Amino acid sequence: MARLYAAFLALYTVADVTLAKPSPFGKHAQHARAGAPYINTDLVAQNAIAITNQSWEYGALTQALIELEAPALSVFSLSPFPPLTLVNPIPDAVWDIITPILDAEQPDDFAFIDGAGAAGDPSSIGPAVILANTVANNKTWDDDVEKQLNHLLYDVPHSDEGAISQREDEVQYWADAVYMMPPFLAYWGAMTGGANGTEQLKNAHLQCKLYREALFDADASLWRHIAGGSWQLNNHWATGNAWAAFGIVRVLATIQASDAADELQSEQQDLIDWVNEILKGSYQYQTSNGTIFNDIDLPEDQTFADSAGTALITAAAYRLAAITGDKTYIKNAETSYEFVANSIDGDGWLNHAVNPLTFNTPLTGDIRSPEGQSFVLSLVAARKAYYLTL
């Protein structure tokens, strides 16, 4: 019954919006509640595809496209395992992203794509690769998945407690990594099943736990950006907290939909609590127009508005509310959604965002945020999914 409902939900999502002309993105360009600010996801997605070129950006984009364009294939659906790809095709844009990446991978490569020293970032495309290979049934792609998994488990530096480093050359914790690695481990686990699958579902929870222990600042109820290793960034970076919150809620949804859900009840509660911590810390500093600052808890004259981090934190709020039924942060989320929507120009570009390569300067001139564009898509998908639960 759950599978039939998931298929119905996907078909309903396709049917409930009519556009003037067909578009691969346009069927989700309207939103669930009348009067909500309009976000042209067609333009936002086209821009995201045009400028995305780094490993973590591909991960964010493929996930956002699946969440938006094939919600029944997302881990947030009622029945994502096994994925119902006959009823809900994988978006063409996802194929267009992962196919050349995997075709370029060499036999002696240990990761899907070069991470430029980041151990976790290449694994961010892992869920999309695993999903696509349920259709492609490509033995080489299957081998690529196993190489990427084994690299994280056995080659990358680990802490004494078992945390997989975000860096290839030393043990270092980045909040970003929680979006990259744990969802891949969890998705592999849910798709694999059995004892091996459960082991990686538990490992995904463990990675979230160990990263939280290294980065969570209880006084602010926020995560620091980078800890350990040869240098640190102790600020409460909005995008870092966003990566962590949305990564954790993806792991939560994956475990809930897996065959091991009953066995991992306490792990699910942990994950719920950890996302709520970040939402509490983030929204206590939210301004009246929905802004979350780049350095979340700094005064306005020491930081700047960041629509990118705001978008993904808010996506996490909608997703968690859909899972738990707790509406505590929905009013905050609605205000932040409006801020993000009003930060998108007529050409589909997100403005008022941090430069993702500097962490501490806003976008200027022609500089854009590939991940910010994808965060908007995840936000639209999350908000729509939340209102479908009511």
PDB file of N, CA and C in Angstrom, residues 165-259:
ATOM      1  N   SER A 165      37.490  11.281   8.437  1.00  0.00           N
ATOM      2  CA  SER A 165      37.912  12.660   8.225  1.00  0.00           C
ATOM      3  C   SER A 165      37.335  13.234   6.940  1.00  0.00           C
ATOM      4  N   GLN A 166      37.076  14.524   6.961  1.00  0.00           N
ATOM      5  CA  GLN A 166      36.682  15.222   5.739  1.00  0.00           C
ATOM      6  C   GLN A 166      37.882  15.487   4.840  1.00  0.00           C
ATOM      7  N   ARG A 167      39.080  15.345   5.375  1.00  0.00           N
ATOM      8  CA  ARG A 167      40.285  15.621   4.598  1.00  0.00           C
ATOM      9  C   ARG A 167      41.065  14.333   4.368  1.00  0.00           C
ATOM     10  N   GLU A 168      41.745  14.285   3.241  1.00  0.00           N
ATOM     11  CA  GLU A 168      42.529  13.105   2.877  1.00  0.00           C
ATOM     12  C   GLU A 168      43.840  13.000   3.652  1.00  0.00           C
ATOM     13  N   ASP A 169      44.378  14.134   4.139  1.00  0.00           N
ATOM     14  CA  ASP A 169      45.734  14.136   4.681  1.00  0.00           C
ATOM     15  C   ASP A 169      45.818  14.230   6.195  1.00  0.00           C
ATOM     16  N   GLU A 170      44.708  14.461   6.883  1.00  0.00           N
ATOM     17  CA  GLU A 170      44.710  14.555   8.337  1.00  0.00           C
ATOM     18  C   GLU A 170      43.281  14.407   8.829  1.00  0.00           C
ATOM     19  N   VAL A 171      43.138  14.117  10.120  1.00  0.00           N
ATOM     20  CA  VAL A 171      41.804  14.028  10.700  1.00  0.00           C
ATOM     21  C   VAL A 171      41.302  15.439  10.970  1.00  0.00           C
ATOM     22  N   GLN A 172      40.281  15.814  10.272  1.00  0.00           N
ATOM     23  CA  GLN A 172      39.691  17.137  10.439  1.00  0.00           C
ATOM     24  C   GLN A 172      38.185  17.044  10.211  1.00  0.00           C
ATOM     25  N   TYR A 173      37.448  17.749  11.053  1.00  0.00           N
ATOM     26  CA  TYR A 173      35.985  17.735  11.005  1.00  0.00           C
ATOM     27  C   TYR A 173      35.477  19.018  10.354  1.00  0.00           C
ATOM     28  N   TRP A 174      34.685  18.880   9.319  1.00  0.00           N
ATOM     29  CA  TRP A 174      33.987  20.000   8.692  1.00  0.00           C
ATOM     30  C   TRP A 174      32.492  19.736   8.816  1.00  0.00           C
ATOM     31  N   ALA A 175      31.731  20.750   9.192  1.00  0.00           N
ATOM     32  CA  ALA A 175      30.278  20.578   9.239  1.00  0.00           C
ATOM     33  C   ALA A 175      29.730  20.138   7.891  1.00  0.00           C
ATOM     34  N   ASP A 176      30.351  20.622   6.809  1.00  0.00           N
ATOM     35  CA  ASP A 176      29.924  20.280   5.452  1.00  0.00           C
ATOM     36  C   ASP A 176      29.853  18.772   5.231  1.00  0.00           C
ATOM     37  N   ALA A 177      30.790  18.048   5.857  1.00  0.00           N
ATOM     38  CA  ALA A 177      30.939  16.618   5.597  1.00  0.00           C
ATOM     39  C   ALA A 177      29.703  15.819   5.963  1.00  0.00           C
ATOM     40  N   VAL A 178      28.885  16.349   6.858  1.00  0.00           N
ATOM     41  CA  VAL A 178      27.709  15.609   7.307  1.00  0.00           C
ATOM     42  C   VAL A 178      26.667  15.495   6.202  1.00  0.00           C
ATOM     43  N   TYR A 179      26.692  16.398   5.239  1.00  0.00           N
ATOM     44  CA  TYR A 179      25.839  16.272   4.057  1.00  0.00           C
ATOM     45  C   TYR A 179      26.437  15.299   3.050  1.00  0.00           C
ATOM     46  N   MET A 180      27.750  15.158   3.056  1.00  0.00           N
ATOM     47  CA  MET A 180      28.445  14.415   2.007  1.00  0.00           C
ATOM     48  C   MET A 180      28.505  12.908   2.294  1.00  0.00           C
ATOM     49  N   MET A 181      29.052  12.549   3.464  1.00  0.00           N
ATOM     50  CA  MET A 181      29.350  11.144   3.739  1.00  0.00           C
ATOM     51  C   MET A 181      28.210  10.352   4.372  1.00  0.00           C
ATOM     52  N   PRO A 182      27.644  10.787   5.505  1.00  0.00           N
ATOM     53  CA  PRO A 182      26.624   9.952   6.150  1.00  0.00           C
ATOM     54  C   PRO A 182      25.427   9.608   5.270  1.00  0.00           C
ATOM     55  N   PRO A 183      24.897  10.536   4.456  1.00  0.00           N
ATOM     56  CA  PRO A 183      23.779  10.126   3.594  1.00  0.00           C
ATOM     57  C   PRO A 183      24.160   9.054   2.574  1.00  0.00           C
ATOM     58  N   PHE A 184      25.412   9.087   2.102  1.00  0.00           N
ATOM     59  CA  PHE A 184      25.881   8.038   1.187  1.00  0.00           C
ATOM     60  C   PHE A 184      25.961   6.704   1.910  1.00  0.00           C
ATOM     61  N   LEU A 185      26.556   6.694   3.098  1.00  0.00           N
ATOM     62  CA  LEU A 185      26.642   5.456   3.873  1.00  0.00           C
ATOM     63  C   LEU A 185      25.250   4.903   4.159  1.00  0.00           C
ATOM     64  N   ALA A 186      24.338   5.795   4.533  1.00  0.00           N
ATOM     65  CA  ALA A 186      22.980   5.356   4.861  1.00  0.00           C
ATOM     66  C   ALA A 186      22.253   4.826   3.633  1.00  0.00           C
ATOM     67  N   TYR A 187      22.402   5.523   2.513  1.00  0.00           N
ATOM     68  CA  TYR A 187      21.701   5.086   1.298  1.00  0.00           C
ATOM     69  C   TYR A 187      22.236   3.735   0.835  1.00  0.00           C
ATOM     70  N   TRP A 188      23.546   3.576   0.875  1.00  0.00           N
ATOM     71  CA  TRP A 188      24.131   2.275   0.534  1.00  0.00           C
ATOM     72  C   TRP A 188      23.571   1.204   1.466  1.00  0.00           C
ATOM     73  N   GLY A 189      23.494   1.524   2.759  1.00  0.00           N
ATOM     74  CA  GLY A 189      22.989   0.558   3.718  1.00  0.00           C
ATOM     75  C   GLY A 189      21.548   0.174   3.473  1.00  0.00           C
ATOM     76  N   ALA A 190      20.703   1.159   3.213  1.00  0.00           N
ATOM     77  CA  ALA A 190      19.286   0.874   2.983  1.00  0.00           C
ATOM     78  C   ALA A 190      19.073   0.079   1.709  1.00  0.00           C
ATOM     79  N   MET A 191      19.849   0.386   0.675  1.00  0.00           N
ATOM     80  CA  MET A 191      19.704  -0.328  -0.592  1.00  0.00           C
ATOM     81  C   MET A 191      20.294  -1.734  -0.518  1.00  0.00           C
ATOM     82  N   THR A 192      21.321  -1.915   0.291  1.00  0.00           N
ATOM     83  CA  THR A 192      21.980  -3.220   0.399  1.00  0.00           C
ATOM     84  C   THR A 192      21.191  -4.164   1.291  1.00  0.00           C
ATOM     85  N   GLY A 193      20.706  -3.656   2.413  1.00  0.00           N
ATOM     86  CA  GLY A 193      19.934  -4.469   3.333  1.00  0.00           C
ATOM     87  C   GLY A 193      20.787  -5.477   4.083  1.00  0.00           C
ATOM     88  N   GLY A 194      20.140  -6.277   4.902  1.00  0.00           N
ATOM     89  CA  GLY A 194      20.841  -7.303   5.649  1.00  0.00           C
ATOM     90  C   GLY A 194      21.783  -6.726   6.686  1.00  0.00           C
ATOM     91  N   ALA A 195      22.649  -7.596   7.198  1.00  0.00           N
ATOM     92  CA  ALA A 195      23.571  -7.183   8.256  1.00  0.00           C
ATOM     93  C   ALA A 195      24.544  -6.116   7.778  1.00  0.00           C
ATOM     94  N   ASN A 196      25.050  -6.265   6.548  1.00  0.00           N
ATOM     95  CA  ASN A 196      25.986  -5.267   6.025  1.00  0.00           C
ATOM     96  C   ASN A 196      25.309  -3.910   5.859  1.00  0.00           C
ATOM     97  N   GLY A 197      24.078  -3.945   5.401  1.00  0.00           N
ATOM     98  CA  GLY A 197      23.346  -2.697   5.250  1.00  0.00           C
ATOM     99  C   GLY A 197      23.094  -2.016   6.583  1.00  0.00           C
ATOM    100  N   THR A 198      22.670  -2.790   7.560  1.00  0.00           N
ATOM    101  CA  THR A 198      22.420  -2.223   8.886  1.00  0.00           C
ATOM    102  C   THR A 198      23.693  -1.651   9.484  1.00  0.00           C
ATOM    103  N   GLU A 199      24.813  -2.304   9.238  1.00  0.00           N
ATOM    104  CA  GLU A 199      26.089  -1.802   9.748  1.00  0.00           C
ATOM    105  C   GLU A 199      26.375  -0.391   9.235  1.00  0.00           C
ATOM    106  N   GLN A 200      26.104  -0.149   7.957  1.00  0.00           N
ATOM    107  CA  GLN A 200      26.371   1.185   7.410  1.00  0.00           C
ATOM    108  C   GLN A 200      25.301   2.196   7.805  1.00  0.00           C
ATOM    109  N   LEU A 201      24.075   1.757   8.033  1.00  0.00           N
ATOM    110  CA  LEU A 201      23.075   2.662   8.591  1.00  0.00           C
ATOM    111  C   LEU A 201      23.505   3.121   9.981  1.00  0.00           C
ATOM    112  N   LYS A 202      24.010   2.199  10.773  1.00  0.00           N
ATOM    113  CA  LYS A 202      24.526   2.561  12.094  1.00  0.00           C
ATOM    114  C   LYS A 202      25.749   3.462  11.972  1.00  0.00           C
ATOM    115  N   ASN A 203      26.578   3.190  10.990  1.00  0.00           N
ATOM    116  CA  ASN A 203      27.770   4.007  10.782  1.00  0.00           C
ATOM    117  C   ASN A 203      27.396   5.431  10.389  1.00  0.00           C
ATOM    118  N   ALA A 204      26.357   5.576   9.576  1.00  0.00           N
ATOM    119  CA  ALA A 204      25.900   6.918   9.199  1.00  0.00           C
ATOM    120  C   ALA A 204      25.489   7.707  10.436  1.00  0.00           C
ATOM    121  N   HIS A 205      24.752   7.062  11.324  1.00  0.00           N
ATOM    122  CA  HIS A 205      24.387   7.704  12.592  1.00  0.00           C
ATOM    123  C   HIS A 205      25.631   8.025  13.407  1.00  0.00           C
ATOM    124  N   LEU A 206      26.567   7.083  13.461  1.00  0.00           N
ATOM    125  CA  LEU A 206      27.795   7.297  14.230  1.00  0.00           C
ATOM    126  C   LEU A 206      28.572   8.497  13.711  1.00  0.00           C
ATOM    127  N   GLN A 207      28.670   8.629  12.393  1.00  0.00           N
ATOM    128  CA  GLN A 207      29.401   9.765  11.832  1.00  0.00           C
ATOM    129  C   GLN A 207      28.737  11.084  12.225  1.00  0.00           C
ATOM    130  N   CYS A 208      27.416  11.140  12.168  1.00  0.00           N
ATOM    131  CA  CYS A 208      26.717  12.348  12.615  1.00  0.00           C
ATOM    132  C   CYS A 208      27.011  12.617  14.089  1.00  0.00           C
ATOM    133  N   LYS A 209      27.005  11.568  14.886  1.00  0.00           N
ATOM    134  CA  LYS A 209      27.258  11.693  16.324  1.00  0.00           C
ATOM    135  C   LYS A 209      28.662  12.225  16.594  1.00  0.00           C
ATOM    136  N   LEU A 210      29.662  11.638  15.939  1.00  0.00           N
ATOM    137  CA  LEU A 210      31.046  12.033  16.192  1.00  0.00           C
ATOM    138  C   LEU A 210      31.336  13.432  15.666  1.00  0.00           C
ATOM    139  N   TYR A 211      30.758  13.773  14.533  1.00  0.00           N
ATOM    140  CA  TYR A 211      30.933  15.138  14.027  1.00  0.00           C
ATOM    141  C   TYR A 211      30.243  16.146  14.945  1.00  0.00           C
ATOM    142  N   ARG A 212      29.095  15.785  15.461  1.00  0.00           N
ATOM    143  CA  ARG A 212      28.427  16.677  16.415  1.00  0.00           C
ATOM    144  C   ARG A 212      29.281  16.859  17.661  1.00  0.00           C
ATOM    145  N   GLU A 213      29.847  15.781  18.169  1.00  0.00           N
ATOM    146  CA  GLU A 213      30.678  15.891  19.368  1.00  0.00           C
ATOM    147  C   GLU A 213      31.874  16.812  19.145  1.00  0.00           C
ATOM    148  N   ALA A 214      32.395  16.821  17.937  1.00  0.00           N
ATOM    149  CA  ALA A 214      33.554  17.654  17.631  1.00  0.00           C
ATOM    150  C   ALA A 214      33.184  19.106  17.354  1.00  0.00           C
ATOM    151  N   LEU A 215      31.974  19.347  16.852  1.00  0.00           N
ATOM    152  CA  LEU A 215      31.648  20.672  16.312  1.00  0.00           C
ATOM    153  C   LEU A 215      30.525  21.406  17.043  1.00  0.00           C
ATOM    154  N   PHE A 216      29.686  20.721  17.782  1.00  0.00           N
ATOM    155  CA  PHE A 216      28.522  21.374  18.382  1.00  0.00           C
ATOM    156  C   PHE A 216      28.928  22.266  19.542  1.00  0.00           C
ATOM    157  N   ASP A 217      28.433  23.494  19.523  1.00  0.00           N
ATOM    158  CA  ASP A 217      28.640  24.475  20.587  1.00  0.00           C
ATOM    159  C   ASP A 217      27.324  24.603  21.344  1.00  0.00           C
ATOM    160  N   ALA A 218      27.253  23.974  22.501  1.00  0.00           N
ATOM    161  CA  ALA A 218      25.995  23.929  23.243  1.00  0.00           C
ATOM    162  C   ALA A 218      25.538  25.309  23.690  1.00  0.00           C
ATOM    163  N   ASP A 219      26.475  26.223  23.937  1.00  0.00           N
ATOM    164  CA  ASP A 219      26.103  27.563  24.393  1.00  0.00           C
ATOM    165  C   ASP A 219      25.285  28.308  23.343  1.00  0.00           C
ATOM    166  N   ALA A 220      25.600  28.080  22.072  1.00  0.00           N
ATOM    167  CA  ALA A 220      24.881  28.748  20.980  1.00  0.00           C
ATOM    168  C   ALA A 220      23.853  27.847  20.322  1.00  0.00           C
ATOM    169  N   SER A 221      23.895  26.550  20.620  1.00  0.00           N
ATOM    170  CA  SER A 221      23.072  25.545  19.935  1.00  0.00           C
ATOM    171  C   SER A 221      23.322  25.584  18.431  1.00  0.00           C
ATOM    172  N   LEU A 222      24.600  25.728  18.079  1.00  0.00           N
ATOM    173  CA  LEU A 222      25.029  25.781  16.686  1.00  0.00           C
ATOM    174  C   LEU A 222      26.325  25.005  16.528  1.00  0.00           C
ATOM    175  N   TRP A 223      26.635  24.662  15.290  1.00  0.00           N
ATOM    176  CA  TRP A 223      27.878  23.957  14.994  1.00  0.00           C
ATOM    177  C   TRP A 223      28.957  24.937  14.558  1.00  0.00           C
ATOM    178  N   ARG A 224      30.175  24.694  15.057  1.00  0.00           N
ATOM    179  CA  ARG A 224      31.333  25.379  14.497  1.00  0.00           C
ATOM    180  C   ARG A 224      31.587  24.834  13.099  1.00  0.00           C
ATOM    181  N   HIS A 225      32.368  25.573  12.322  1.00  0.00           N
ATOM    182  CA  HIS A 225      32.570  25.152  10.940  1.00  0.00           C
ATOM    183  C   HIS A 225      33.604  24.037  10.829  1.00  0.00           C
ATOM    184  N   ILE A 226      34.805  24.239  11.374  1.00  0.00           N
ATOM    185  CA  ILE A 226      35.904  23.285  11.186  1.00  0.00           C
ATOM    186  C   ILE A 226      36.627  23.097  12.513  1.00  0.00           C
ATOM    187  N   ALA A 227      36.918  21.844  12.866  1.00  0.00           N
ATOM    188  CA  ALA A 227      37.657  21.531  14.086  1.00  0.00           C
ATOM    189  C   ALA A 227      38.673  20.441  13.792  1.00  0.00           C
ATOM    190  N   GLY A 228      39.697  20.374  14.645  1.00  0.00           N
ATOM    191  CA  GLY A 228      40.728  19.359  14.488  1.00  0.00           C
ATOM    192  C   GLY A 228      41.719  19.714  13.410  1.00  0.00           C
ATOM    193  N   GLY A 229      42.698  18.855  13.231  1.00  0.00           N
ATOM    194  CA  GLY A 229      43.675  19.070  12.177  1.00  0.00           C
ATOM    195  C   GLY A 229      44.579  20.250  12.457  1.00  0.00           C
ATOM    196  N   SER A 230      45.167  20.780  11.412  1.00  0.00           N
ATOM    197  CA  SER A 230      46.197  21.813  11.534  1.00  0.00           C
ATOM    198  C   SER A 230      45.640  23.229  11.602  1.00  0.00           C
ATOM    199  N   TRP A 231      44.349  23.400  11.386  1.00  0.00           N
ATOM    200  CA  TRP A 231      43.725  24.720  11.496  1.00  0.00           C
ATOM    201  C   TRP A 231      42.235  24.548  11.737  1.00  0.00           C
ATOM    202  N   GLN A 232      41.615  25.573  12.277  1.00  0.00           N
ATOM    203  CA  GLN A 232      40.207  25.489  12.648  1.00  0.00           C
ATOM    204  C   GLN A 232      39.482  26.786  12.278  1.00  0.00           C
ATOM    205  N   LEU A 233      38.168  26.677  12.133  1.00  0.00           N
ATOM    206  CA  LEU A 233      37.280  27.833  12.000  1.00  0.00           C
ATOM    207  C   LEU A 233      36.152  27.641  13.010  1.00  0.00           C
ATOM    208  N   ASN A 234      36.148  28.460  14.038  1.00  0.00           N
ATOM    209  CA  ASN A 234      35.217  28.264  15.146  1.00  0.00           C
ATOM    210  C   ASN A 234      33.922  29.053  15.008  1.00  0.00           C
ATOM    211  N   ASN A 235      33.777  29.796  13.913  1.00  0.00           N
ATOM    212  CA  ASN A 235      32.543  30.560  13.739  1.00  0.00           C
ATOM    213  C   ASN A 235      31.370  29.637  13.425  1.00  0.00           C
ATOM    214  N   HIS A 236      30.192  30.143  13.701  1.00  0.00           N
ATOM    215  CA  HIS A 236      28.963  29.380  13.457  1.00  0.00           C
ATOM    216  C   HIS A 236      28.443  29.744  12.074  1.00  0.00           C
ATOM    217  N   TRP A 237      29.073  29.154  11.072  1.00  0.00           N
ATOM    218  CA  TRP A 237      28.805  29.474   9.669  1.00  0.00           C
ATOM    219  C   TRP A 237      27.437  28.939   9.266  1.00  0.00           C
ATOM    220  N   ALA A 238      26.626  29.791   8.667  1.00  0.00           N
ATOM    221  CA  ALA A 238      25.264  29.377   8.312  1.00  0.00           C
ATOM    222  C   ALA A 238      25.259  28.189   7.369  1.00  0.00           C
ATOM    223  N   THR A 239      26.091  28.244   6.327  1.00  0.00           N
ATOM    224  CA  THR A 239      26.077  27.141   5.362  1.00  0.00           C
ATOM    225  C   THR A 239      26.569  25.851   5.994  1.00  0.00           C
ATOM    226  N   GLY A 240      27.538  25.934   6.909  1.00  0.00           N
ATOM    227  CA  GLY A 240      27.987  24.737   7.605  1.00  0.00           C
ATOM    228  C   GLY A 240      26.880  24.119   8.433  1.00  0.00           C
ATOM    229  N   ASN A 241      26.144  24.949   9.168  1.00  0.00           N
ATOM    230  CA  ASN A 241      25.008  24.442   9.934  1.00  0.00           C
ATOM    231  C   ASN A 241      23.926  23.892   9.019  1.00  0.00           C
ATOM    232  N   ALA A 242      23.780  24.509   7.847  1.00  0.00           N
ATOM    233  CA  ALA A 242      22.803  24.016   6.874  1.00  0.00           C
ATOM    234  C   ALA A 242      23.201  22.650   6.335  1.00  0.00           C
ATOM    235  N   TRP A 243      24.476  22.521   5.934  1.00  0.00           N
ATOM    236  CA  TRP A 243      24.957  21.213   5.468  1.00  0.00           C
ATOM    237  C   TRP A 243      24.680  20.145   6.526  1.00  0.00           C
ATOM    238  N   ALA A 244      25.018  20.461   7.788  1.00  0.00           N
ATOM    239  CA  ALA A 244      24.857  19.476   8.853  1.00  0.00           C
ATOM    240  C   ALA A 244      23.389  19.126   9.066  1.00  0.00           C
ATOM    241  N   ALA A 245      22.535  20.133   9.167  1.00  0.00           N
ATOM    242  CA  ALA A 245      21.119  19.874   9.439  1.00  0.00           C
ATOM    243  C   ALA A 245      20.472  19.056   8.335  1.00  0.00           C
ATOM    244  N   PHE A 246      20.744  19.424   7.090  1.00  0.00           N
ATOM    245  CA  PHE A 246      20.084  18.707   6.001  1.00  0.00           C
ATOM    246  C   PHE A 246      20.694  17.322   5.809  1.00  0.00           C
ATOM    247  N   GLY A 247      21.993  17.189   6.045  1.00  0.00           N
ATOM    248  CA  GLY A 247      22.596  15.865   5.983  1.00  0.00           C
ATOM    249  C   GLY A 247      22.005  14.933   7.020  1.00  0.00           C
ATOM    250  N   ILE A 248      21.826  15.444   8.237  1.00  0.00           N
ATOM    251  CA  ILE A 248      21.270  14.621   9.307  1.00  0.00           C
ATOM    252  C   ILE A 248      19.831  14.225   9.000  1.00  0.00           C
ATOM    253  N   VAL A 249      19.037  15.164   8.490  1.00  0.00           N
ATOM    254  CA  VAL A 249      17.639  14.819   8.215  1.00  0.00           C
ATOM    255  C   VAL A 249      17.538  13.835   7.054  1.00  0.00           C
ATOM    256  N   ARG A 250      18.490  13.865   6.127  1.00  0.00           N
ATOM    257  CA  ARG A 250      18.522  12.843   5.067  1.00  0.00           C
ATOM    258  C   ARG A 250      18.836  11.468   5.647  1.00  0.00           C
ATOM    259  N   VAL A 251      19.774  11.410   6.581  1.00  0.00           N
ATOM    260  CA  VAL A 251      20.086  10.133   7.230  1.00  0.00           C
ATOM    261  C   VAL A 251      18.869   9.632   7.998  1.00  0.00           C
ATOM    262  N   LEU A 252      18.205  10.528   8.708  1.00  0.00           N
ATOM    263  CA  LEU A 252      16.994  10.164   9.446  1.00  0.00           C
ATOM    264  C   LEU A 252      15.950   9.551   8.524  1.00  0.00           C
ATOM    265  N   ALA A 253      15.672  10.217   7.420  1.00  0.00           N
ATOM    266  CA  ALA A 253      14.660   9.712   6.491  1.00  0.00           C
ATOM    267  C   ALA A 253      15.062   8.369   5.909  1.00  0.00           C
ATOM    268  N   THR A 254      16.350   8.205   5.629  1.00  0.00           N
ATOM    269  CA  THR A 254      16.833   6.948   5.056  1.00  0.00           C
ATOM    270  C   THR A 254      16.671   5.803   6.036  1.00  0.00           C
ATOM    271  N   ILE A 255      17.050   6.026   7.285  1.00  0.00           N
ATOM    272  CA  ILE A 255      16.902   4.980   8.299  1.00  0.00           C
ATOM    273  C   ILE A 255      15.430   4.643   8.503  1.00  0.00           C
ATOM    274  N   GLN A 256      14.580   5.656   8.564  1.00  0.00           N
ATOM    275  CA  GLN A 256      13.154   5.415   8.781  1.00  0.00           C
ATOM    276  C   GLN A 256      12.537   4.556   7.686  1.00  0.00           C
ATOM    277  N   ALA A 257      13.033   4.710   6.468  1.00  0.00           N
ATOM    278  CA  ALA A 257      12.470   3.971   5.335  1.00  0.00           C
ATOM    279  C   ALA A 257      13.128   2.619   5.127  1.00  0.00           C
ATOM    280  N   SER A 258      14.156   2.312   5.904  1.00  0.00           N
ATOM    281  CA  SER A 258      14.923   1.084   5.702  1.00  0.00           C
ATOM    282  C   SER A 258      14.299  -0.091   6.439  1.00  0.00           C
ATOM    283  N   ASP A 259      14.789  -1.284   6.118  1.00  0.00           N
ATOM    284  CA  ASP A 259      14.330  -2.488   6.807  1.00  0.00           C
ATOM    285  C   ASP A 259      14.778  -2.527   8.263  1.00  0.00           C
TER     286      ASP A 259
END
